[in-house]
Tab-separated table of C-alpha atoms and ligand atoms in Angstrom:
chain	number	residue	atom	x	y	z
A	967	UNK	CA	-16.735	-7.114	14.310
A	968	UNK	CA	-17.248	-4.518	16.496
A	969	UNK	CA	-19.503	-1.466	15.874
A	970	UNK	CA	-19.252	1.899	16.069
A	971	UNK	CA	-19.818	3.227	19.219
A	972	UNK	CA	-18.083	0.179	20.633
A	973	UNK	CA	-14.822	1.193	18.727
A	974	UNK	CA	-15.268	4.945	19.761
A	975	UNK	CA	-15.747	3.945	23.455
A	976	UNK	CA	-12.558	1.570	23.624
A	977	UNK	CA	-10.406	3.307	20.509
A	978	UNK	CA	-11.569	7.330	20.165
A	979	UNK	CA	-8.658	9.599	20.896
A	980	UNK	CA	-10.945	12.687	21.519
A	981	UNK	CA	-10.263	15.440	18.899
A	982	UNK	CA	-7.631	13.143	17.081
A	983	UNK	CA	-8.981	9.930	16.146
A	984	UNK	CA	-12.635	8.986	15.595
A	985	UNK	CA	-14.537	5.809	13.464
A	986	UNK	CA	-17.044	6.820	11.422
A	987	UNK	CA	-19.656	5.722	8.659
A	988	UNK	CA	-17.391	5.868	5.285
A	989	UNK	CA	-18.626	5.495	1.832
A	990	UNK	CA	-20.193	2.185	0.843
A	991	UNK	CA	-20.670	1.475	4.783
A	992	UNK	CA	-16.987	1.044	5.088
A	993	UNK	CA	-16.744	1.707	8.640
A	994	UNK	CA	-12.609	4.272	8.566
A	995	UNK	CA	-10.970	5.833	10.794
A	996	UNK	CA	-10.745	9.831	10.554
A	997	UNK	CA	-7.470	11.497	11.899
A	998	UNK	CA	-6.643	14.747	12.352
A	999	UNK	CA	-3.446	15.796	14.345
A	1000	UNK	CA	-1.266	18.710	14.215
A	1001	UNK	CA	0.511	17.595	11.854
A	1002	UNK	CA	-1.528	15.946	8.810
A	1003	UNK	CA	-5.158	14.352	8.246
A	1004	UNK	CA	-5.849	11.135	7.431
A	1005	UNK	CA	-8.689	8.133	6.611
A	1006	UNK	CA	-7.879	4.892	6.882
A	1007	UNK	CA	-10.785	2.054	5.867
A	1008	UNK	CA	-11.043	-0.928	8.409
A	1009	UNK	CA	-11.336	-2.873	5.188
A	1010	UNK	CA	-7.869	-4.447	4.541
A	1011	UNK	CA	-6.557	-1.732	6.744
A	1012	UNK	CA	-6.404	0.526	3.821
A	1013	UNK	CA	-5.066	3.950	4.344
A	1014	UNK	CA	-7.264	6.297	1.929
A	1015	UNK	CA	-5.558	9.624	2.413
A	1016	UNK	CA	-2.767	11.205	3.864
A	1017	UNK	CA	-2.404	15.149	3.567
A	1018	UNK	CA	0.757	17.052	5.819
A	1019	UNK	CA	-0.474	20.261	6.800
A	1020	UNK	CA	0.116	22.840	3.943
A	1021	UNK	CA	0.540	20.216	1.227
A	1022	UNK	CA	-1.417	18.887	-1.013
A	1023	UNK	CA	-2.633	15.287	-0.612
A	1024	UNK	CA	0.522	13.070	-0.942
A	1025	UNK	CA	-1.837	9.127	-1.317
A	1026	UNK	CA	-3.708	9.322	-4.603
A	1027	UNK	CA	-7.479	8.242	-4.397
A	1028	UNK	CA	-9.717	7.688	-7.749
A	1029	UNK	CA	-12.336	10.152	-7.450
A	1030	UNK	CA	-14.077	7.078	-9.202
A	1031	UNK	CA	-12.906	4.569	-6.223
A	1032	UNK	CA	-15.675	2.068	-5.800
A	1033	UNK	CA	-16.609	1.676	-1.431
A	1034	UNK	CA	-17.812	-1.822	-1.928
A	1035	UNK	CA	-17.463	-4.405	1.106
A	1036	UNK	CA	-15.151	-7.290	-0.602
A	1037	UNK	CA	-13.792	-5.275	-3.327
A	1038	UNK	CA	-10.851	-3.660	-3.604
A	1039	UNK	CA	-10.723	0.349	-3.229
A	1040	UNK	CA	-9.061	2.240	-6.038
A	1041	UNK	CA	-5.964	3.972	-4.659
A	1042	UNK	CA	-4.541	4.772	-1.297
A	1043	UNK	CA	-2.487	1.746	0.073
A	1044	UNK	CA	-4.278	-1.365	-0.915
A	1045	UNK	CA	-2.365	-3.931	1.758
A	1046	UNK	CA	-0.938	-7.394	-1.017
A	1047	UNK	CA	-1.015	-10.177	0.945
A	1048	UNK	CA	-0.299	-13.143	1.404
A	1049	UNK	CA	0.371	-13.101	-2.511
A	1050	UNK	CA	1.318	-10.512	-5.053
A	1051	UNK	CA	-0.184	-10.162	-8.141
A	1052	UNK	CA	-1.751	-13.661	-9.675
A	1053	UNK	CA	-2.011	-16.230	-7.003
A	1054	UNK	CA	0.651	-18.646	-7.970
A	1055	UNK	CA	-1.813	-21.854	-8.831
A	1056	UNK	CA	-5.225	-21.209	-8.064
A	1057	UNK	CA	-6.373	-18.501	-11.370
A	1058	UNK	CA	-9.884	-18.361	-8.790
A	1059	UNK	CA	-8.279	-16.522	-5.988
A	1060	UNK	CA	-7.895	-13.131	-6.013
A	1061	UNK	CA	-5.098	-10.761	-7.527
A	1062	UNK	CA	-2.848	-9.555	-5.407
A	1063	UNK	CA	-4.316	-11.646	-1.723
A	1064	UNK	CA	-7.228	-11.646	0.233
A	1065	UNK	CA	-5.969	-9.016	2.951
A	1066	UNK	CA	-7.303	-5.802	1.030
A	1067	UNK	CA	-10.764	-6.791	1.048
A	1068	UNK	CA	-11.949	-8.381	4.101
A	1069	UNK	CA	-12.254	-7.025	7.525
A	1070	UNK	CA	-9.527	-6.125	9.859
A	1071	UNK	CA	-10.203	-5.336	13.479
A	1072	UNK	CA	-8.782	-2.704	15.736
A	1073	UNK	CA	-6.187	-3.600	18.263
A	1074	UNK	CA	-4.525	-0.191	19.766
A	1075	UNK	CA	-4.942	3.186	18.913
A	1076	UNK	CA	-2.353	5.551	20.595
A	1077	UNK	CA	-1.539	9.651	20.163
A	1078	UNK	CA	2.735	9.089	21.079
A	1079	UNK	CA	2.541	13.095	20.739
A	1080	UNK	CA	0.532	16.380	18.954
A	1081	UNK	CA	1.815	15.242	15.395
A	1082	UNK	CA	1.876	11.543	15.872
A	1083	UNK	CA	-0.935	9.203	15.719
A	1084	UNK	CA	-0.849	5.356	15.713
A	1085	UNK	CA	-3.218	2.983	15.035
A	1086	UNK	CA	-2.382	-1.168	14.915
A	1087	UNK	CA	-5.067	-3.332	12.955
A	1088	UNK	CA	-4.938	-7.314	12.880
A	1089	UNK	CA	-6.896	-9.214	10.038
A	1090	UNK	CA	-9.702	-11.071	11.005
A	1091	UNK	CA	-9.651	-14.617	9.665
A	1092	UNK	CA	-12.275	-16.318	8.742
A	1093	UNK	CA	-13.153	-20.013	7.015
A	1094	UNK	CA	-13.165	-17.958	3.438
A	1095	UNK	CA	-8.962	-16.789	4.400
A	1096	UNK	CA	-8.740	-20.001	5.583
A	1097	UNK	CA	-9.784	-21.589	2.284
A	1098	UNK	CA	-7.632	-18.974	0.762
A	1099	UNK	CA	-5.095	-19.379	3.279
A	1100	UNK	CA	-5.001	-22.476	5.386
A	1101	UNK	CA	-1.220	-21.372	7.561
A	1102	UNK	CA	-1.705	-19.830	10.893
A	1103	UNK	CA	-0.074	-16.650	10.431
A	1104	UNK	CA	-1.783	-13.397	11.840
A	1105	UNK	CA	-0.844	-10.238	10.299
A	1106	UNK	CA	-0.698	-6.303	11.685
A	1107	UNK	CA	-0.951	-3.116	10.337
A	1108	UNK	CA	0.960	-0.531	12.607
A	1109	UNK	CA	0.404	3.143	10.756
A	1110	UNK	CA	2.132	6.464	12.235
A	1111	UNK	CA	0.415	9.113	11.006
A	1112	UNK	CA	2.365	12.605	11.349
A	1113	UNK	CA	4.199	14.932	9.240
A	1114	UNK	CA	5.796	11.540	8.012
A	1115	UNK	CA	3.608	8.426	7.266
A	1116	UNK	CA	4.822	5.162	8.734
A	1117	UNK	CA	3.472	2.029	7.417
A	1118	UNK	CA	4.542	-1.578	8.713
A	1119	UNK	CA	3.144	-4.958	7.977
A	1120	UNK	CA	4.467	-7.663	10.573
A	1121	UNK	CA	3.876	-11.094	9.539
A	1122	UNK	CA	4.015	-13.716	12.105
A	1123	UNK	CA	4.008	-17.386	11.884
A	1124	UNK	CA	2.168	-19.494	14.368
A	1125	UNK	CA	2.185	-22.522	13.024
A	1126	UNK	CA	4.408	-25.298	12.910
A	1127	UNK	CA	5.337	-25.542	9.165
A	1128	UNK	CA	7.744	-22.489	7.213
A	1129	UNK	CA	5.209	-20.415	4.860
A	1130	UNK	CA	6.351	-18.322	2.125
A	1131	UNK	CA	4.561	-15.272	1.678
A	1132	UNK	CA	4.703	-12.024	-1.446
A	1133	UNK	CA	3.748	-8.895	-0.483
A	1134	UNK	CA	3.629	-5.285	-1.013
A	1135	UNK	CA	2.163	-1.841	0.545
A	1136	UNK	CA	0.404	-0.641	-3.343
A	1137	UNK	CA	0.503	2.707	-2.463
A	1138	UNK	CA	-1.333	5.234	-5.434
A	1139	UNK	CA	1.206	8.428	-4.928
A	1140	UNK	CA	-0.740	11.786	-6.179
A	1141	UNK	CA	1.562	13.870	-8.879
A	1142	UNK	CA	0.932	17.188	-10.719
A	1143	UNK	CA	1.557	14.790	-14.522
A	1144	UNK	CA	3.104	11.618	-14.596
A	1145	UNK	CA	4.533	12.117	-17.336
A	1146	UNK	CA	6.332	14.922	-15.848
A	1147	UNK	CA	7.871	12.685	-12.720
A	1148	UNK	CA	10.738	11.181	-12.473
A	1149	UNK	CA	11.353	8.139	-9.856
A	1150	UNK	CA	14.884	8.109	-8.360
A	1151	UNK	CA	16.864	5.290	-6.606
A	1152	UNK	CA	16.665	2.689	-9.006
A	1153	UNK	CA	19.257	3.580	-11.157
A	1154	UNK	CA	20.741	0.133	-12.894
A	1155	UNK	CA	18.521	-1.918	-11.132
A	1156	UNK	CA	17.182	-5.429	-12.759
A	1157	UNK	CA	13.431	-5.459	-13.359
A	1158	UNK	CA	10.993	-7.406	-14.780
A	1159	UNK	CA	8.654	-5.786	-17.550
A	1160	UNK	CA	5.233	-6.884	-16.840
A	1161	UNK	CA	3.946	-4.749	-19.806
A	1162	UNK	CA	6.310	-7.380	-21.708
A	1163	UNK	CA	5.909	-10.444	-20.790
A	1164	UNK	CA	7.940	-10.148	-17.595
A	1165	UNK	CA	11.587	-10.141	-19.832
A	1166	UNK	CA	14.392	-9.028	-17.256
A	1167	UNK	CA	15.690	-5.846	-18.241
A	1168	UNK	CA	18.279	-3.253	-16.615
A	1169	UNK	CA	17.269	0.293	-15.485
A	1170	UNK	CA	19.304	3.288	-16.753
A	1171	UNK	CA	18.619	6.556	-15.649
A	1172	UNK	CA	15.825	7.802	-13.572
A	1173	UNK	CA	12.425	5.885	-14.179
A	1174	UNK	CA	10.037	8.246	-16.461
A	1175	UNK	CA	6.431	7.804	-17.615
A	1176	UNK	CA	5.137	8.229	-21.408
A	1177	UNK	CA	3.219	5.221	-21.424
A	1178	UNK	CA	2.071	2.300	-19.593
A	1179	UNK	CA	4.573	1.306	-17.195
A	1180	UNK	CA	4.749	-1.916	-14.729
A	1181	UNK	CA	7.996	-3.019	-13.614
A	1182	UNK	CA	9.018	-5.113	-10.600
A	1183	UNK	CA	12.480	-3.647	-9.361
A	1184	UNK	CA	13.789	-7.431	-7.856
A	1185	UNK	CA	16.631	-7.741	-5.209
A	1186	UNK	CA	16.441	-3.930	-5.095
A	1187	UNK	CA	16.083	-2.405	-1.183
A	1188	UNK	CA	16.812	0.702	-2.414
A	1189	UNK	CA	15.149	4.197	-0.967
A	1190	UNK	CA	13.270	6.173	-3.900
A	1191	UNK	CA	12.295	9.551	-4.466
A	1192	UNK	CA	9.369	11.159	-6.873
A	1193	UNK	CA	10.764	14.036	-8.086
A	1194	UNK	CA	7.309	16.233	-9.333
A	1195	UNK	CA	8.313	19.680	-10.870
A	1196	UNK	CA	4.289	20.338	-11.047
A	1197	UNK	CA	3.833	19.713	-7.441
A	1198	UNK	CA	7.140	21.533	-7.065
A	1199	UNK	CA	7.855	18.944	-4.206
A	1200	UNK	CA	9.915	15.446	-3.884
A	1201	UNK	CA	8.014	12.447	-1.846
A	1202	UNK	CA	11.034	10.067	-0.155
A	1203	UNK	CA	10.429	6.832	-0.177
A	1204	UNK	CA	12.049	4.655	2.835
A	1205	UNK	CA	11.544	0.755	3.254
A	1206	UNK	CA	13.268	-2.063	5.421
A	1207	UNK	CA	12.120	-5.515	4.917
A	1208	UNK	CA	11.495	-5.033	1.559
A	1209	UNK	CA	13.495	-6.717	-1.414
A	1210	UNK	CA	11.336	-5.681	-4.315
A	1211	UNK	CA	9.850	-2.104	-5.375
A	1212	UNK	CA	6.848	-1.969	-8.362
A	1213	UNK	CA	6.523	0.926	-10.313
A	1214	UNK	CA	2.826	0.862	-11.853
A	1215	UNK	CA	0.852	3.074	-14.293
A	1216	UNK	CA	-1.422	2.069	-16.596
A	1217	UNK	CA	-1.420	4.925	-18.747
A	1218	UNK	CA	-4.658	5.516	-21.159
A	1219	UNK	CA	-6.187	2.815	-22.771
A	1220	UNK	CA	-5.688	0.113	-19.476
A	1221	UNK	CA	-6.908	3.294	-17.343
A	1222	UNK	CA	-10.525	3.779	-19.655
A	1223	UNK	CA	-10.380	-0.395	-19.042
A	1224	UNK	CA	-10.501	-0.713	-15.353
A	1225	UNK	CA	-13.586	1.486	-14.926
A	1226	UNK	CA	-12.957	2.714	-11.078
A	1227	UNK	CA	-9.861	5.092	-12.108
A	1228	UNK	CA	-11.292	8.107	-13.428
A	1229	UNK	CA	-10.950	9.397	-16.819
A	1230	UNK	CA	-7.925	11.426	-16.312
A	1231	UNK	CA	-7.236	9.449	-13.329
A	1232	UNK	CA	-4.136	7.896	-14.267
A	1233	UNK	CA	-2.280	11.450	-15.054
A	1234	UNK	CA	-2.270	12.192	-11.478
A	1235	UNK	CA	-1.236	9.247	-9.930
A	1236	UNK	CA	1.345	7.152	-9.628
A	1237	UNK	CA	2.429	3.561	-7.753
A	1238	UNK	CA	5.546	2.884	-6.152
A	1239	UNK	CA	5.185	-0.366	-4.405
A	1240	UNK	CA	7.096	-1.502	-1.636
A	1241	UNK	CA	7.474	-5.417	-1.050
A	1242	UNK	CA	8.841	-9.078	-2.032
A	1243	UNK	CA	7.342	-10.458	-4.914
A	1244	UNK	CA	8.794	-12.285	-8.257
A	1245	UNK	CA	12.528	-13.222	-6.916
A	1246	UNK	CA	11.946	-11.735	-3.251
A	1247	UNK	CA	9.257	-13.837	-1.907
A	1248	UNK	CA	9.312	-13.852	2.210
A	1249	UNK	CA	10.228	-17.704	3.962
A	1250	UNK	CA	9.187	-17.119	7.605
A	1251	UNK	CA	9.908	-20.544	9.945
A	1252	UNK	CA	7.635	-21.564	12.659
A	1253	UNK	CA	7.910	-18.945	15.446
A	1254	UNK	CA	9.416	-16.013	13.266
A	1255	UNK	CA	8.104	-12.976	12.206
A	1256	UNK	CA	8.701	-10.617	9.295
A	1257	UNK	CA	8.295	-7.014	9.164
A	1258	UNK	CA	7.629	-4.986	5.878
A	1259	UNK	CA	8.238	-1.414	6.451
A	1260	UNK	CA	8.059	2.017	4.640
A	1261	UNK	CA	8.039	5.989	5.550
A	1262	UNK	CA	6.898	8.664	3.496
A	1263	UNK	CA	7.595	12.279	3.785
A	1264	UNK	CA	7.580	15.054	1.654
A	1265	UNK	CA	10.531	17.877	0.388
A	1266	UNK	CA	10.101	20.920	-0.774
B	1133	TA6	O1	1.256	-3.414	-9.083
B	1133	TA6	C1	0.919	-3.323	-10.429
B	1133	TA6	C2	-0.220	-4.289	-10.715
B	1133	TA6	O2	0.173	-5.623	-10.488
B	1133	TA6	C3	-0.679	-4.072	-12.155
B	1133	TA6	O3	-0.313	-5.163	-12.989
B	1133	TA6	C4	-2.198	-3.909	-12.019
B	1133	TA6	O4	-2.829	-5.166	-12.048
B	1133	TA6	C5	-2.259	-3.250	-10.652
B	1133	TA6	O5	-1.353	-4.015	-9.868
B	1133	TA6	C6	-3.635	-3.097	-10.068
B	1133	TA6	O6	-4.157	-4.329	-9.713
B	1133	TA6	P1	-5.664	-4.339	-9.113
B	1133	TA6	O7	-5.931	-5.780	-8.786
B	1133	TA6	O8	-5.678	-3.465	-7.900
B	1133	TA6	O9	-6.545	-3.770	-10.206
């Protein structure tokens, strides 16, 4: 892994982009451009925040996050992958893949223009992926930071065998009161209920939180939209390459449980999840690549 000053000499963008110390010793990128700030963590690529100039911060992080090297950071966009969720055999591996919590390195950093900033990560594999993970199949981050944020995970397989892959970009959206949101687009959409045991179950009406909710919208590539009458704004949610959407909050009781949310935490946030898990899961043949891709922007 490189260090600092060696990823400021070859990646800075002088008054844009800049690697710094983060918290825990996560080593994140700070941007600032005309158009929005933003931190990402070099740890599972992990955008942290993203604030448009003039709004408030549109990525939700726990003001209780824990910054520790191999864990998982409380909000932002935690990067699932190779797996969603449980792994589908092994109960030892982590929840939800390896990607989020071990290094990824820097391959380009670019400024296309005054309100645009890109930055393109790889992860860095290693014999613990590999025992995790044992397909040759690197993966990129490519993140446009701007008045809109552009997030794409490219999956590419080297290797000589088809893999199947889940995935999704977890992304913690802030809100005034989640239980004053509503999430638009999924209309009539089939989910599955994780809160009950996974039973398949029909969408009607806008999706609206009094409770712990945790649905996986499948076969659904639907656009959303947070509507957020405290915030007095709407987030859009774009996505290509991306069969499945998750709508997650724990609500109270699972919120005081997890320990690294916050005590109100859970009011002001709120996760739409782009990806293919459940019925959506990714086949990519020897050669091929596969791109997961979402924008967010914000409307008055
Ligand atoms: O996407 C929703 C979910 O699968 C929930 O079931 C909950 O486990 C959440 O992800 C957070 O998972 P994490 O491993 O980050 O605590």
């Amino acid at each position: 892994m490189m260090d600092l000053a060696g990823l400021n000499a070859r990646f800075a963008i002088q008054d844009v982009l800049v690697f710094k110390p983060g918290p825990g010793g996560l080593v994140v990128a700070e941007v600032e451009n005309q158009a929005a700030s933003a931190l990402i963590a070099l740890q599972g690529a992990q955008l942290m925040r993203w604030t448009p100039r003039g709004e408030e911060p549109v990525i939700w992080l726990s003001g209780a996050a824990r910054f520790t090297p191999g864990k998982s950071i409380r909000g932002g966009v935690p990067v699932c992958w190779p797996w969603f969720g449980a792994h589908a055999s092994e109960a030892g591996f982590p929840a939800h893949g390896y990607a989020r919590t071990v290094p990824w390195e820097v391959l380009a950093t670019e400024a296309p223009s005054a309100t645009q900033t890109r930055l393109v990560m790889r992860l860095v594999e290693t014999d613990a992926t590999r025992a995790w993970w044992p397909h040759d199949t690197p993966v990129e981050c490519h993140i446009t930071l701007g008045e809109t944020l552009e997030l794409e995970l490219v999956t590419r397989n080297a290797g000589r065998e088809p893999v199947t892959i889940g995935e999704a970009l977890h992304t913690y959206f802030h809100v005034g009161d989640v239980e004053r949101v509503q999430v638009l687009g999924l209309e009539d959409g089939e989910y599955l209920d994780k809160v009950e045991g996974f039973r398949r179950k029909t969408q009607s009406g806008p999706v609206v939180i009094s409770g712990e909710v945790d649905r996986v919208y499948v076969n659904n590539p639907a656009a959303c939209v947070i509507s957020d009458p405290v915030l007095q704004r709407r987030i859009l949610i774009d996505k290509h390459g991306s069969e499945s959407t998750v709508v997650w909050n724990p609500w109270i009781e699972k919120a005081a449980k997890m320990g690294d949310l916050g005590d109100a935490g859970y009011r002001h946030m709120l996760c739409v999840e782009s990806g293919n898990v459940a019925d959506n899961l990714v086949d990519i043949a020897p050669g091929e690549q596969h791109r997961l891709w979402v924008s967010y922007r914000v409307e008055r």
